[in-house]
PDB file of C-alpha atoms in Angstrom:
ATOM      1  CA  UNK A 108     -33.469  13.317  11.096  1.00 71.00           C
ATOM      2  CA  UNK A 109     -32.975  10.304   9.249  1.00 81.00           C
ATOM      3  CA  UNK A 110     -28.931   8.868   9.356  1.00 88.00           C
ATOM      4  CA  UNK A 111     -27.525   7.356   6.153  1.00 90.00           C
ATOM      5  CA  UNK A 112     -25.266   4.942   8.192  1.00 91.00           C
ATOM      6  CA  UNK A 113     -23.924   5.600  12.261  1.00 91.00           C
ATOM      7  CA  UNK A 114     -20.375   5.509  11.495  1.00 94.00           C
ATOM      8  CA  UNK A 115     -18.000   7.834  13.456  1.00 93.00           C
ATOM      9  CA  UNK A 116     -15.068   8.995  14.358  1.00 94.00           C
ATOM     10  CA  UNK A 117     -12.299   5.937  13.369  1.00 97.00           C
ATOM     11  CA  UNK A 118     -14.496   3.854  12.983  1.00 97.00           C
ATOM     12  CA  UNK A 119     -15.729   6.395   9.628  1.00 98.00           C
ATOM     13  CA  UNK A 120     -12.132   6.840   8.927  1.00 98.00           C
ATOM     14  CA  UNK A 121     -11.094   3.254   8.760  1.00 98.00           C
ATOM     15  CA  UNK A 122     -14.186   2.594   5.967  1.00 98.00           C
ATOM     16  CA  UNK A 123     -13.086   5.699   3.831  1.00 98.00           C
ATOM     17  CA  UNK A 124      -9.794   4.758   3.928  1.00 98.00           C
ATOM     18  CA  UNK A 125     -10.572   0.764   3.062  1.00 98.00           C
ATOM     19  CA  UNK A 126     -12.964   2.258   0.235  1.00 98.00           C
ATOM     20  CA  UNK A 127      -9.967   4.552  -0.671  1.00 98.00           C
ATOM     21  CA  UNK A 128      -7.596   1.573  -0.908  1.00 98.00           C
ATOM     22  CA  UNK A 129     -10.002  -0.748  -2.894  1.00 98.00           C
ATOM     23  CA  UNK A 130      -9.646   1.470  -5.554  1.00 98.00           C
ATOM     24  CA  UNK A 131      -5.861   0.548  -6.140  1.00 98.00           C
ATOM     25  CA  UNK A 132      -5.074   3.792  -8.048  1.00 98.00           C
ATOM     26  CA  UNK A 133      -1.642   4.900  -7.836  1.00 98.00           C
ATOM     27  CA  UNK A 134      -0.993   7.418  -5.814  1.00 98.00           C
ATOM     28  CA  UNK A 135      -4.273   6.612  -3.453  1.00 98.00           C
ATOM     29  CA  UNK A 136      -1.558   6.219  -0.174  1.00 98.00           C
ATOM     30  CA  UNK A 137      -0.746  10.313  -0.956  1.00 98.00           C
ATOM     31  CA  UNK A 138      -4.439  10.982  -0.807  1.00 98.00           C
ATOM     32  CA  UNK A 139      -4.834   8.644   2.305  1.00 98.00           C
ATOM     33  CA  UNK A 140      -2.264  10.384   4.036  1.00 98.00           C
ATOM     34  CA  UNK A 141      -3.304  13.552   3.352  1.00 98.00           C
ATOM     35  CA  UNK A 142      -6.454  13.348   4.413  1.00 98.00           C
ATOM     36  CA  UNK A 143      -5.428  11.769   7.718  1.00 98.00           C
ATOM     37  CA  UNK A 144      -2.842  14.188   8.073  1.00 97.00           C
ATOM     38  CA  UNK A 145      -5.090  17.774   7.747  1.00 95.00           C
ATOM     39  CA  UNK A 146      -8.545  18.079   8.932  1.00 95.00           C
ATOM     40  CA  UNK A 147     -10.500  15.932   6.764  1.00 96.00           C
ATOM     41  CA  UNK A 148     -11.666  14.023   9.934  1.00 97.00           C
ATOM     42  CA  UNK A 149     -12.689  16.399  11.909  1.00 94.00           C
ATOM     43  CA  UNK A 150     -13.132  19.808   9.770  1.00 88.00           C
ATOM     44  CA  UNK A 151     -17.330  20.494   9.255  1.00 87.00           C
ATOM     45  CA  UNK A 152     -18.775  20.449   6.061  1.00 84.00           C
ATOM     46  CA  UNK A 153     -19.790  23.693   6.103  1.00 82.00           C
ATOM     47  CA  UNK A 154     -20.073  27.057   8.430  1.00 80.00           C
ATOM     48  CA  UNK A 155     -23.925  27.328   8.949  1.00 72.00           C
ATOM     49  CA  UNK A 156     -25.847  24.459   6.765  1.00 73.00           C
ATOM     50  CA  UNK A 157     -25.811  20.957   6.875  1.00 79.00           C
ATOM     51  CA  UNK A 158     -22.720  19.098   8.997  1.00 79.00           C
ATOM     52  CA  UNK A 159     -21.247  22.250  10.539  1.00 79.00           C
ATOM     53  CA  UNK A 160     -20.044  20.203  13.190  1.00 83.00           C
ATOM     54  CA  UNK A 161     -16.642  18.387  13.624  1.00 90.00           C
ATOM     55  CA  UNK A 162     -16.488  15.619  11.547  1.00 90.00           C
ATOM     56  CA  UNK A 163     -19.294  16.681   9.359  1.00 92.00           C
ATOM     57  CA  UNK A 164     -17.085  16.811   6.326  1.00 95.00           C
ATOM     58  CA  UNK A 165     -16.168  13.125   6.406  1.00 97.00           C
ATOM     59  CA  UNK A 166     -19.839  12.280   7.155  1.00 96.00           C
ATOM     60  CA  UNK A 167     -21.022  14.214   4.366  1.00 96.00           C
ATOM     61  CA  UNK A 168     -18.308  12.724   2.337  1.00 98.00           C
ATOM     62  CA  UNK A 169     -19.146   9.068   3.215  1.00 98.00           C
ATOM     63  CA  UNK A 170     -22.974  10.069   2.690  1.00 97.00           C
ATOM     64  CA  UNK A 171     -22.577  10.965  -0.746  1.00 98.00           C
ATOM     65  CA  UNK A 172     -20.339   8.001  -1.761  1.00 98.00           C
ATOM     66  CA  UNK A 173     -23.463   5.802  -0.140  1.00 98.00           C
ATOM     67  CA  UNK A 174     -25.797   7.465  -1.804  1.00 98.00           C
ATOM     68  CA  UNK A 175     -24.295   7.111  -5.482  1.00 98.00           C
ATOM     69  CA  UNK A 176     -23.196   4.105  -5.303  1.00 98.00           C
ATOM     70  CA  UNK A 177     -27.122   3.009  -4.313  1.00 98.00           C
ATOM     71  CA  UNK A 178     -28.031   5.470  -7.668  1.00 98.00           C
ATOM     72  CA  UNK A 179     -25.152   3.690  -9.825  1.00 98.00           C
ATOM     73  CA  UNK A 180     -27.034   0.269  -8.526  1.00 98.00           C
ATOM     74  CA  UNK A 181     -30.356   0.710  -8.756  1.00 97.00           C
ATOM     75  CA  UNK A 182     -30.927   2.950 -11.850  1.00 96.00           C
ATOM     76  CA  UNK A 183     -27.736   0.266 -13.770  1.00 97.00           C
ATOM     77  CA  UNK A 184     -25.642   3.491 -14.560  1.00 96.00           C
ATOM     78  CA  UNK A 185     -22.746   2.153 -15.546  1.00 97.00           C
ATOM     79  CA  UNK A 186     -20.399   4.058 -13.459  1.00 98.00           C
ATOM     80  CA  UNK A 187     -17.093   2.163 -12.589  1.00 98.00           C
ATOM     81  CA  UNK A 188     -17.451   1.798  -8.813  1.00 98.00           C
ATOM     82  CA  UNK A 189     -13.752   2.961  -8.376  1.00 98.00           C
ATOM     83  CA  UNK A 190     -15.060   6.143  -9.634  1.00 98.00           C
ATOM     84  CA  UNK A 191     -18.006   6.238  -7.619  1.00 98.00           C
ATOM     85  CA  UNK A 192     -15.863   5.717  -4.633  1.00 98.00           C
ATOM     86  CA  UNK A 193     -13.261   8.181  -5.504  1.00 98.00           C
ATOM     87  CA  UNK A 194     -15.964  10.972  -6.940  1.00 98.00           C
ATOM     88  CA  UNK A 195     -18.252  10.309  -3.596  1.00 98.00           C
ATOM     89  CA  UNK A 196     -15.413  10.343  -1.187  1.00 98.00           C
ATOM     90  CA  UNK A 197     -13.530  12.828  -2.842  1.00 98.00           C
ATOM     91  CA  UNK A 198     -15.647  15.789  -3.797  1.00 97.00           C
ATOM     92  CA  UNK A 199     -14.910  18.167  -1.119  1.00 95.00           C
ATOM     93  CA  UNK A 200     -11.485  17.693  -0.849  1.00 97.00           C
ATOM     94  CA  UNK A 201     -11.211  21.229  -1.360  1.00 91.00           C
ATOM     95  CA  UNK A 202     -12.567  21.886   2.133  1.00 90.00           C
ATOM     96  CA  UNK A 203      -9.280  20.488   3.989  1.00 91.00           C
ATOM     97  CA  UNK A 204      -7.793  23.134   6.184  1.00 87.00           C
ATOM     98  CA  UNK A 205     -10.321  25.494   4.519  1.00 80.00           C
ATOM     99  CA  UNK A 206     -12.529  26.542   7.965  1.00 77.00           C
ATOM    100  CA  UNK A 207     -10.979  27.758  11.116  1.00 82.00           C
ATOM    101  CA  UNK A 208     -12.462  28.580  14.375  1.00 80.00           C
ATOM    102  CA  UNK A 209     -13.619  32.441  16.167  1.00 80.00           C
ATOM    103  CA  UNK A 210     -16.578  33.562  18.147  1.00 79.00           C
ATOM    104  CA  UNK A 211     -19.797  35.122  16.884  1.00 80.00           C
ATOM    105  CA  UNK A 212     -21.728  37.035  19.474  1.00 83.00           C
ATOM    106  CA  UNK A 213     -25.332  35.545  20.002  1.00 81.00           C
ATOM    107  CA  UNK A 214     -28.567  36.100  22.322  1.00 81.00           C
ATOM    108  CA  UNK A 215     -29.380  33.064  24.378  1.00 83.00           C
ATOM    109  CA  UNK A 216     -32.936  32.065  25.348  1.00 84.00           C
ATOM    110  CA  UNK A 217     -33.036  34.706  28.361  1.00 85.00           C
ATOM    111  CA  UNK A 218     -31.950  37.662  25.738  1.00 84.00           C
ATOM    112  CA  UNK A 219     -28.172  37.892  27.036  1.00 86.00           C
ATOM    113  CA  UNK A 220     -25.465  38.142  24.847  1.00 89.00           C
ATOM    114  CA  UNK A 221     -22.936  35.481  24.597  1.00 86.00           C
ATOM    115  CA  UNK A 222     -19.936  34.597  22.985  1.00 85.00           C
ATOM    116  CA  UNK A 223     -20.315  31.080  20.999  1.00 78.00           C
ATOM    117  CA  UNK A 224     -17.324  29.192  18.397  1.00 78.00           C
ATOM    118  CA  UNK A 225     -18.219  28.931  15.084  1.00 71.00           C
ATOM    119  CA  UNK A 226     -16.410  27.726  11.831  1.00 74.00           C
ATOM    120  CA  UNK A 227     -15.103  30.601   9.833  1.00 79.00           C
ATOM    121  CA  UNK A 228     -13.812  29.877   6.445  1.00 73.00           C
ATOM    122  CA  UNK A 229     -10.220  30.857   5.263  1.00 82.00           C
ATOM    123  CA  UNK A 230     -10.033  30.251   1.607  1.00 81.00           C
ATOM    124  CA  UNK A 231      -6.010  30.024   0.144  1.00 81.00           C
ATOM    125  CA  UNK A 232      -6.724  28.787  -2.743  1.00 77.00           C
ATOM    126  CA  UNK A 233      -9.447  30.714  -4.601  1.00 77.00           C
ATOM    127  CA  UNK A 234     -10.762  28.837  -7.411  1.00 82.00           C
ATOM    128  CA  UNK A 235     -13.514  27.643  -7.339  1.00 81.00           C
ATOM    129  CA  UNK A 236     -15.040  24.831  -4.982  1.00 85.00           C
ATOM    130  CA  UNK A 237     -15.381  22.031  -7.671  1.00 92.00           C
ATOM    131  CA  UNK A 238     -12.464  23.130  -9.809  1.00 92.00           C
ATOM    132  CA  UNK A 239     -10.380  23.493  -6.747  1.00 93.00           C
ATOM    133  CA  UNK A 240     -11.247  19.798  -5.940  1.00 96.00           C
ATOM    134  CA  UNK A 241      -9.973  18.527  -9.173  1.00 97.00           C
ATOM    135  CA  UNK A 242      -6.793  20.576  -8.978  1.00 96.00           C
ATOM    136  CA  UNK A 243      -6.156  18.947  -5.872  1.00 96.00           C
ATOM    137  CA  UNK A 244      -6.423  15.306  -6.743  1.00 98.00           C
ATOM    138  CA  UNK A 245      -5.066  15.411  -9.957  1.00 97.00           C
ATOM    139  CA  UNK A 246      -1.584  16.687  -8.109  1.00 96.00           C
ATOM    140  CA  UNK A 247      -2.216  13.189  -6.227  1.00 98.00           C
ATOM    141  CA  UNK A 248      -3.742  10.891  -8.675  1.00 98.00           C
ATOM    142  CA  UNK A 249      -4.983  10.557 -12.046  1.00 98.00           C
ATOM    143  CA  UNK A 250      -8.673  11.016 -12.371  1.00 98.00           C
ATOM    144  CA  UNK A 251     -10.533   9.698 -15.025  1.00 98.00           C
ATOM    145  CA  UNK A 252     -12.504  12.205 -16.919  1.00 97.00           C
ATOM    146  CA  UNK A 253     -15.753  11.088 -15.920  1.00 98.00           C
ATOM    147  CA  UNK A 254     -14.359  11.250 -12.089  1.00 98.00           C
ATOM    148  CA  UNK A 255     -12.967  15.200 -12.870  1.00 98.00           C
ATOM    149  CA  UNK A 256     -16.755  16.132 -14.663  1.00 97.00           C
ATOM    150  CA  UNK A 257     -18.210  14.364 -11.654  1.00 98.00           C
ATOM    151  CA  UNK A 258     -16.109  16.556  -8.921  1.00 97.00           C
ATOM    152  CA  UNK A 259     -15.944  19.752 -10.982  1.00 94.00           C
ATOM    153  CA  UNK A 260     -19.448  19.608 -11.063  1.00 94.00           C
ATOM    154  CA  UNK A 261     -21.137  18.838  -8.155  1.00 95.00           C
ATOM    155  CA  UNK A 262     -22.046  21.278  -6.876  1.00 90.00           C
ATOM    156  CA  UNK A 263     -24.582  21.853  -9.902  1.00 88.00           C
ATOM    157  CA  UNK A 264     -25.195  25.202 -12.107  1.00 81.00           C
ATOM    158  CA  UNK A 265     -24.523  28.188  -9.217  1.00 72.00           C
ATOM    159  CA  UNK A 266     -21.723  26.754  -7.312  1.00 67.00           C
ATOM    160  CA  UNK A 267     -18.904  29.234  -8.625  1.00 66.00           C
ATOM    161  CA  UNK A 268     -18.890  32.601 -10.136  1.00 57.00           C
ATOM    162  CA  UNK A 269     -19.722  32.396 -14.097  1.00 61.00           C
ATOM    163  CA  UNK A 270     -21.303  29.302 -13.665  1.00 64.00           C
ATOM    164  CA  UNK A 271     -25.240  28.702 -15.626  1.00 69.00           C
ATOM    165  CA  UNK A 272     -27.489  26.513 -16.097  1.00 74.00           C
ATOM    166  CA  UNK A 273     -26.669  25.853 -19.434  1.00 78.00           C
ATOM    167  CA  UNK A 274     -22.659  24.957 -18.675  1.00 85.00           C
ATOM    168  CA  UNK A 275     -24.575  22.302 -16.122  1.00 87.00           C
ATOM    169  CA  UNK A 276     -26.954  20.986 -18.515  1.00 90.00           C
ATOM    170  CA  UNK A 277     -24.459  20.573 -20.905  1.00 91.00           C
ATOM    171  CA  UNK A 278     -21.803  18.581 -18.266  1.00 92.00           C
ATOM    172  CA  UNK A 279     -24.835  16.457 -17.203  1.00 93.00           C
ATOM    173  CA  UNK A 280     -25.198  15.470 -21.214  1.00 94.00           C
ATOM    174  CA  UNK A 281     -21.854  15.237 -21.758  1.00 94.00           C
ATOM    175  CA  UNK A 282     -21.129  12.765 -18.602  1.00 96.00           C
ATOM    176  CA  UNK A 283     -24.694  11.782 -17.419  1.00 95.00           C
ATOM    177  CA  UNK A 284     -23.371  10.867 -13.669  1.00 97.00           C
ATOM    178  CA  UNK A 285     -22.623  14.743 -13.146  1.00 97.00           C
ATOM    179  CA  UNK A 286     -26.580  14.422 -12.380  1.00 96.00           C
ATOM    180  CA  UNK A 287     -26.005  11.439 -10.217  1.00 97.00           C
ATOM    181  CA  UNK A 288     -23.149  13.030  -7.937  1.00 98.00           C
ATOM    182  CA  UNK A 289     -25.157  16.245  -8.161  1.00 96.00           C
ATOM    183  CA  UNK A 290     -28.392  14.935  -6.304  1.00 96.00           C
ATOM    184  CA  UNK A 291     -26.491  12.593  -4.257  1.00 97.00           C
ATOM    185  CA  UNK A 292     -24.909  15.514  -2.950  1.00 96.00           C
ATOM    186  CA  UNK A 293     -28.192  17.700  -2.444  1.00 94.00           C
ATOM    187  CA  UNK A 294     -29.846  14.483  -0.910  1.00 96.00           C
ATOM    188  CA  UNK A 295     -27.310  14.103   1.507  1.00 95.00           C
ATOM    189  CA  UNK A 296     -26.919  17.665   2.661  1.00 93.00           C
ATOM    190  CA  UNK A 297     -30.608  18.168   2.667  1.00 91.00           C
ATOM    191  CA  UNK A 298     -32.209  14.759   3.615  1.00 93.00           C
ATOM    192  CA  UNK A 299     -29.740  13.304   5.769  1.00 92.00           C
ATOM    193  CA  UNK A 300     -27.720  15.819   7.642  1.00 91.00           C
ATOM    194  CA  UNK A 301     -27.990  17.905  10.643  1.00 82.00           C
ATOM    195  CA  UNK A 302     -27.251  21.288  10.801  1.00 81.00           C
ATOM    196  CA  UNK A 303     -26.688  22.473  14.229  1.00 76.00           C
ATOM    197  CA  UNK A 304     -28.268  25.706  14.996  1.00 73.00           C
ATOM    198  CA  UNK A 305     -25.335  28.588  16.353  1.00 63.00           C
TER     199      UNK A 305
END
């Protein structure tokens, strides 16, 4: 599988937090801390698809940022790069201290049962995984409302309960780079991440 960039560990935390910084937004040192202080580094992107792994949120986090930014580039759309750096980075923010750890019961290649960890998720907050992002930052910084259509968004037409097609189409007219973080996000999880079988 092809890697977006090889950044790890503190080394990937330094350049999100550098990104982070550039952005001079008030209140960026509360979402800097934050992340640093919960999970952010090491909680996986997800339970059984792309980066369920430690660390995988951050990679998928950085991956996305990389990939829009190269969209905002390359097809000129116009989106303020502090917003492509806050929107890329900050999408998923409602995964912090969202997955814990347990055991899942699995056959190994000779047909014996085994106990293996796996990420379990613990939702606290129920509201929705875009939504829930936006609630987040906005309690941190102010987020334009391109950045908040962006985030809320993301995730396309099916990512929370009552969402359609039509409520996606019409965010992606609305603020065009909802369609740009959208398949930035799909492209990442898709193209560029592993998912490690459990």
């Amino acid at each position: 599988m092809n890697k977006l960039h090889s950044l790890t560990g503190k080394d990937l935390q330094n350049k999100i937090e550098e990104l982070l910084r550039s952005t001079k937004r008030p209140g960026i040192e509360r979402v800097i801390k934050f992340l640093a202080d919960r999970d952010f580094y090491t909680a996986p992107a997800s339970t059984r698809f792309h980066g369920n792994h430690e660390g995988g949120l951050a990679e998928h986090s950085y991956n996305v940022f990389l990939l829009l930014d190269k969209k905002n580039v390359d097809y000129g759309l116009g989106i303020p790069h502090n917003s492509v750096i806050i929107a890329g980075l900050l999408h998923d923010i409602c995964k912090v201290d969202f997955y814990t750890t347990g055991t899942r019961n699995v056959k190994d290649k000779a047909g014996k049962w085994q106990q293996v960890r796996v990420y379990q998720v613990e939702d606290k907050l129920v509201m929705g995984h875009g939504a829930k992002s936006v609630y987040m930052l906005q309690n941190m910084i102010r987020l334009t409302l391109q950045e908040a259509m962006m985030i809320r968004w993301h995730m396309g037409p099916f990512a929370n309960e009552g969402d359609n097609q039509y409520g996606f189409n019409n965010a992606c007219e609305q603020v065009p780079a909802v369609c740009a973080i959208h398949t930035a996000d799909m492209e990442a999880s898709n193209l560029f991440e592993e998912t490690k079988k459990v």
